[in-house]
mmCIF file of C-alpha atoms in Angstrom:
data_model
loop_
_atom_site.group_PDB
_atom_site.id
_atom_site.type_symbol
_atom_site.label_atom_id
_atom_site.label_comp_id
_atom_site.label_asym_id
_atom_site.label_seq_id
_atom_site.Cartn_x
_atom_site.Cartn_y
_atom_site.Cartn_z
ATOM 1 C CA MET A 1 150.447 25.938 116.683
ATOM 2 C CA ALA A 2 147.876 24.889 114.202
ATOM 3 C CA GLU A 3 145.205 25.560 116.776
ATOM 4 C CA THR A 4 146.271 29.190 117.196
ATOM 5 C CA ASP A 5 146.281 29.699 113.464
ATOM 6 C CA THR A 6 142.780 28.250 113.287
ATOM 7 C CA GLU A 7 141.537 30.508 116.080
ATOM 8 C CA THR A 8 143.112 33.525 114.465
ATOM 9 C CA ASP A 9 141.538 32.664 111.112
ATOM 10 C CA THR A 10 138.154 32.192 112.808
ATOM 11 C CA GLU A 11 138.431 35.566 114.541
ATOM 12 C CA LYS A 12 139.351 37.207 111.249
ATOM 13 C CA ASP A 13 136.380 35.577 109.508
ATOM 14 C CA ALA A 14 134.005 36.767 112.288
ATOM 15 C CA GLU A 15 135.371 40.316 112.041
ATOM 16 C CA THR A 16 134.975 40.278 108.258
ATOM 17 C CA ASP A 17 131.402 39.024 108.633
ATOM 18 C CA ARG A 18 130.598 41.893 111.046
ATOM 19 C CA GLU A 19 132.013 44.465 108.634
ATOM 20 C CA SER A 20 130.103 43.054 105.693
ATOM 21 C CA THR A 21 126.814 43.023 107.615
ATOM 22 C CA ARG A 22 127.218 46.614 108.940
ATOM 23 C CA ASP A 23 123.925 48.561 108.778
ATOM 24 C CA TRP A 24 124.447 51.364 106.217
ATOM 25 C CA ARG A 25 120.858 52.680 106.384
ATOM 26 C CA PRO A 26 121.528 55.513 108.888
ATOM 27 C CA LEU A 27 124.367 56.800 106.715
ATOM 28 C CA VAL A 28 122.208 56.628 103.584
ATOM 29 C CA VAL A 29 119.375 58.509 105.316
ATOM 30 C CA ALA A 30 121.791 61.161 106.636
ATOM 31 C CA GLY A 31 123.287 61.583 103.160
ATOM 32 C CA ALA A 32 119.821 61.988 101.618
ATOM 33 C CA LEU A 33 118.898 64.644 104.205
ATOM 34 C CA VAL A 34 122.116 66.570 103.561
ATOM 35 C CA ALA A 35 121.486 66.420 99.799
ATOM 36 C CA ALA A 36 117.871 67.628 100.233
ATOM 37 C CA CYS A 37 118.923 70.555 102.452
ATOM 38 C CA GLY A 38 121.664 71.484 100.015
ATOM 39 C CA GLY A 39 119.152 71.421 97.168
ATOM 40 C CA LEU A 40 116.792 73.740 99.029
ATOM 41 C CA VAL A 41 119.609 76.169 99.798
ATOM 42 C CA LEU A 42 120.755 76.097 96.179
ATOM 43 C CA TYR A 43 117.176 76.653 94.983
ATOM 44 C CA GLY A 44 116.840 79.655 97.301
ATOM 45 C CA VAL A 45 120.099 81.134 96.007
ATOM 46 C CA LEU A 46 119.242 80.570 92.360
ATOM 47 C CA ASP A 47 115.620 81.707 92.687
ATOM 48 C CA THR A 48 116.419 85.271 93.712
ATOM 49 C CA GLU A 49 114.886 86.825 90.638
ATOM 50 C CA ASP A 50 113.745 90.329 91.463
ATOM 51 C CA LYS A 51 109.996 90.314 91.478
ATOM 52 C CA PRO A 52 108.375 93.615 90.559
ATOM 53 C CA ALA A 53 106.879 95.406 93.530
ATOM 54 C CA LYS A 54 103.183 96.140 93.498
ATOM 55 C CA PRO A 55 102.664 99.647 92.246
ATOM 56 C CA PRO A 56 101.425 101.958 94.984
ATOM 57 C CA VAL A 57 97.703 102.620 94.998
ATOM 58 C CA PRO A 58 97.100 106.179 93.783
ATOM 59 C CA THR A 59 95.316 108.340 96.350
ATOM 60 C CA ALA A 60 93.728 111.767 96.675
ATOM 61 C CA ALA A 61 93.908 114.129 99.636
ATOM 62 C CA VAL A 62 90.435 114.456 101.155
ATOM 63 C CA THR A 63 89.637 117.048 103.820
ATOM 64 C CA TYR A 64 86.612 116.574 106.056
ATOM 65 C CA GLU A 65 85.395 119.524 108.094
ATOM 66 C CA VAL A 66 82.579 119.714 110.625
ATOM 67 C CA THR A 67 81.571 123.139 111.933
ATOM 68 C CA GLY A 68 79.274 124.054 114.814
ATOM 69 C CA LYS A 69 79.330 124.069 118.601
ATOM 70 C CA GLY A 70 79.259 121.250 121.092
ATOM 71 C CA THR A 71 79.896 117.643 120.105
ATOM 72 C CA ALA A 72 78.873 115.217 117.381
ATOM 73 C CA ASP A 73 79.584 111.645 116.362
ATOM 74 C CA ILE A 74 81.551 111.783 113.098
ATOM 75 C CA THR A 75 81.969 108.826 110.758
ATOM 76 C CA TYR A 76 84.431 109.207 107.896
ATOM 77 C CA GLU A 77 86.501 107.210 105.461
ATOM 78 C CA SER A 78 90.077 107.166 106.698
ATOM 79 C CA ALA A 79 93.351 106.373 104.978
ATOM 80 C CA GLY A 80 93.295 103.085 103.100
ATOM 81 C CA GLY A 81 89.520 103.234 102.635
ATOM 82 C CA ARG A 82 88.598 102.101 106.154
ATOM 83 C CA ALA A 83 85.709 103.610 108.088
ATOM 84 C CA SER A 84 86.581 105.477 111.275
ATOM 85 C CA VAL A 85 84.351 106.984 113.951
ATOM 86 C CA ALA A 86 85.107 109.950 116.204
ATOM 87 C CA ARG A 87 82.583 109.676 119.055
ATOM 88 C CA ALA A 88 81.488 112.885 120.805
ATOM 89 C CA ALA A 89 84.082 114.874 118.847
ATOM 90 C CA GLN A 90 84.444 118.466 119.971
ATOM 91 C CA LEU A 91 83.345 120.891 117.223
ATOM 92 C CA PRO A 92 84.745 122.444 115.100
ATOM 93 C CA TRP A 93 86.575 119.349 113.767
ATOM 94 C CA LYS A 94 88.801 118.921 110.699
ATOM 95 C CA LYS A 95 90.770 116.004 109.275
ATOM 96 C CA THR A 96 92.704 115.394 106.038
ATOM 97 C CA VAL A 97 93.372 111.820 104.881
ATOM 98 C CA ARG A 98 94.558 110.114 101.688
ATOM 99 C CA VAL A 99 91.792 108.033 100.113
ATOM 100 C CA PRO A 100 92.404 105.539 97.273
ATOM 101 C CA LEU A 101 91.239 106.802 93.888
ATOM 102 C CA GLY A 102 87.961 105.340 92.723
ATOM 103 C CA ARG A 103 86.536 105.385 96.255
ATOM 104 C CA SER A 104 83.734 107.671 97.388
ATOM 105 C CA PRO A 105 84.936 109.489 100.498
ATOM 106 C CA LEU A 106 82.169 110.197 102.979
ATOM 107 C CA VAL A 107 81.711 112.093 106.212
ATOM 108 C CA ALA A 108 78.522 111.696 108.255
ATOM 109 C CA ILE A 109 77.616 113.595 111.403
ATOM 110 C CA THR A 110 75.063 112.790 114.074
ATOM 111 C CA LEU A 111 74.161 115.328 116.726
ATOM 112 C CA GLY A 112 73.425 114.214 120.261
ATOM 113 C CA GLU A 113 70.319 114.373 122.413
ATOM 114 C CA LYS A 114 70.847 118.080 123.096
ATOM 115 C CA GLY A 115 70.573 118.802 119.397
ATOM 116 C CA GLY A 116 72.064 121.957 117.979
ATOM 117 C CA ARG A 117 73.295 122.817 114.547
ATOM 118 C CA ALA A 118 76.367 121.532 112.674
ATOM 119 C CA GLY A 119 77.582 121.430 109.119
ATOM 120 C CA CYS A 120 79.876 119.076 107.239
ATOM 121 C CA SER A 121 81.935 119.819 104.160
ATOM 122 C CA LEU A 122 84.227 117.778 102.008
ATOM 123 C CA ALA A 123 87.110 118.849 99.747
ATOM 124 C CA VAL A 124 89.075 116.629 97.335
ATOM 125 C CA GLU A 125 92.599 117.809 96.515
ATOM 126 C CA GLY A 126 91.725 121.217 97.995
ATOM 127 C CA ARG A 127 88.622 121.656 95.825
ATOM 128 C CA HIS A 128 85.350 122.077 97.768
ATOM 129 C CA VAL A 129 82.929 119.358 96.654
ATOM 130 C CA GLN A 130 79.932 119.180 98.981
ATOM 131 C CA ALA A 131 78.381 120.641 102.139
ATOM 132 C CA ALA A 132 75.363 119.687 104.264
ATOM 133 C CA SER A 133 73.765 120.763 107.561
ATOM 134 C CA ALA A 134 72.248 118.928 110.509
ATOM 135 C CA TYR A 135 70.082 120.438 113.226
ATOM 136 C CA GLY A 136 67.828 119.385 116.087
ATOM 137 C CA ARG A 137 67.939 116.388 118.408
ATOM 138 C CA PHE A 138 69.921 113.564 116.794
ATOM 139 C CA GLY A 139 70.134 115.588 113.570
ATOM 140 C CA ARG A 140 72.112 113.985 110.754
ATOM 141 C CA ALA A 141 73.997 115.157 107.694
ATOM 142 C CA THR A 142 76.169 113.373 105.149
ATOM 143 C CA CYS A 143 78.706 114.675 102.652
ATOM 144 C CA GLN A 144 80.006 112.373 99.947
ATOM 145 C CA ALA A 145 82.109 112.867 96.826
ATOM 146 C CA GLU A 146 83.602 110.974 93.935
ATOM 147 C CA THR A 147 87.342 110.739 93.378
ATOM 148 C CA ALA A 148 88.839 110.156 89.958
ATOM 149 C CA SER A 149 89.218 106.531 89.036
ATOM 150 C CA PRO A 150 92.779 105.195 88.740
ATOM 151 C CA GLN A 151 92.226 104.704 84.980
ATOM 152 C CA ASP A 152 91.332 108.380 84.527
ATOM 153 C CA THR A 153 94.598 109.516 86.102
ATOM 154 C CA ALA A 154 96.663 107.019 84.091
ATOM 155 C CA ALA A 155 95.292 108.429 80.835
ATOM 156 C CA THR A 156 96.396 111.975 81.721
ATOM 157 C CA GLU A 157 99.970 111.027 82.690
#
């Protein structure tokens, strides 16, 4: 019977050795990952301070008008201050866009090979600002204006 007790004690010692040498690294790494993810979530929840929205850019209504007969290539400043081109636009042509204050809205016309006569005009906030005429083959005309600067409008508010 002493032999069975010895074998049982040896088995118990081997099992205890296996438990004491268990590799805990995967559990430690998993715990660290869970803690890091929890920290990021908590940071996102706590960092929800309302940030002020960018104030909208003040704009002015600009009306471009091209009169005449036939067609013309028309280049103009569109909404947001980007240049746009209407190729072989049928005349008469008219377009109203909102242009950021401080920009210089512009409309330019170019007649085609057949020539002709056309005129451009520009109005800012309904007030006529400039007019020009083009005539002949590949005739050109440009109308440009100044809009109030954003600082000028802030002072009057």
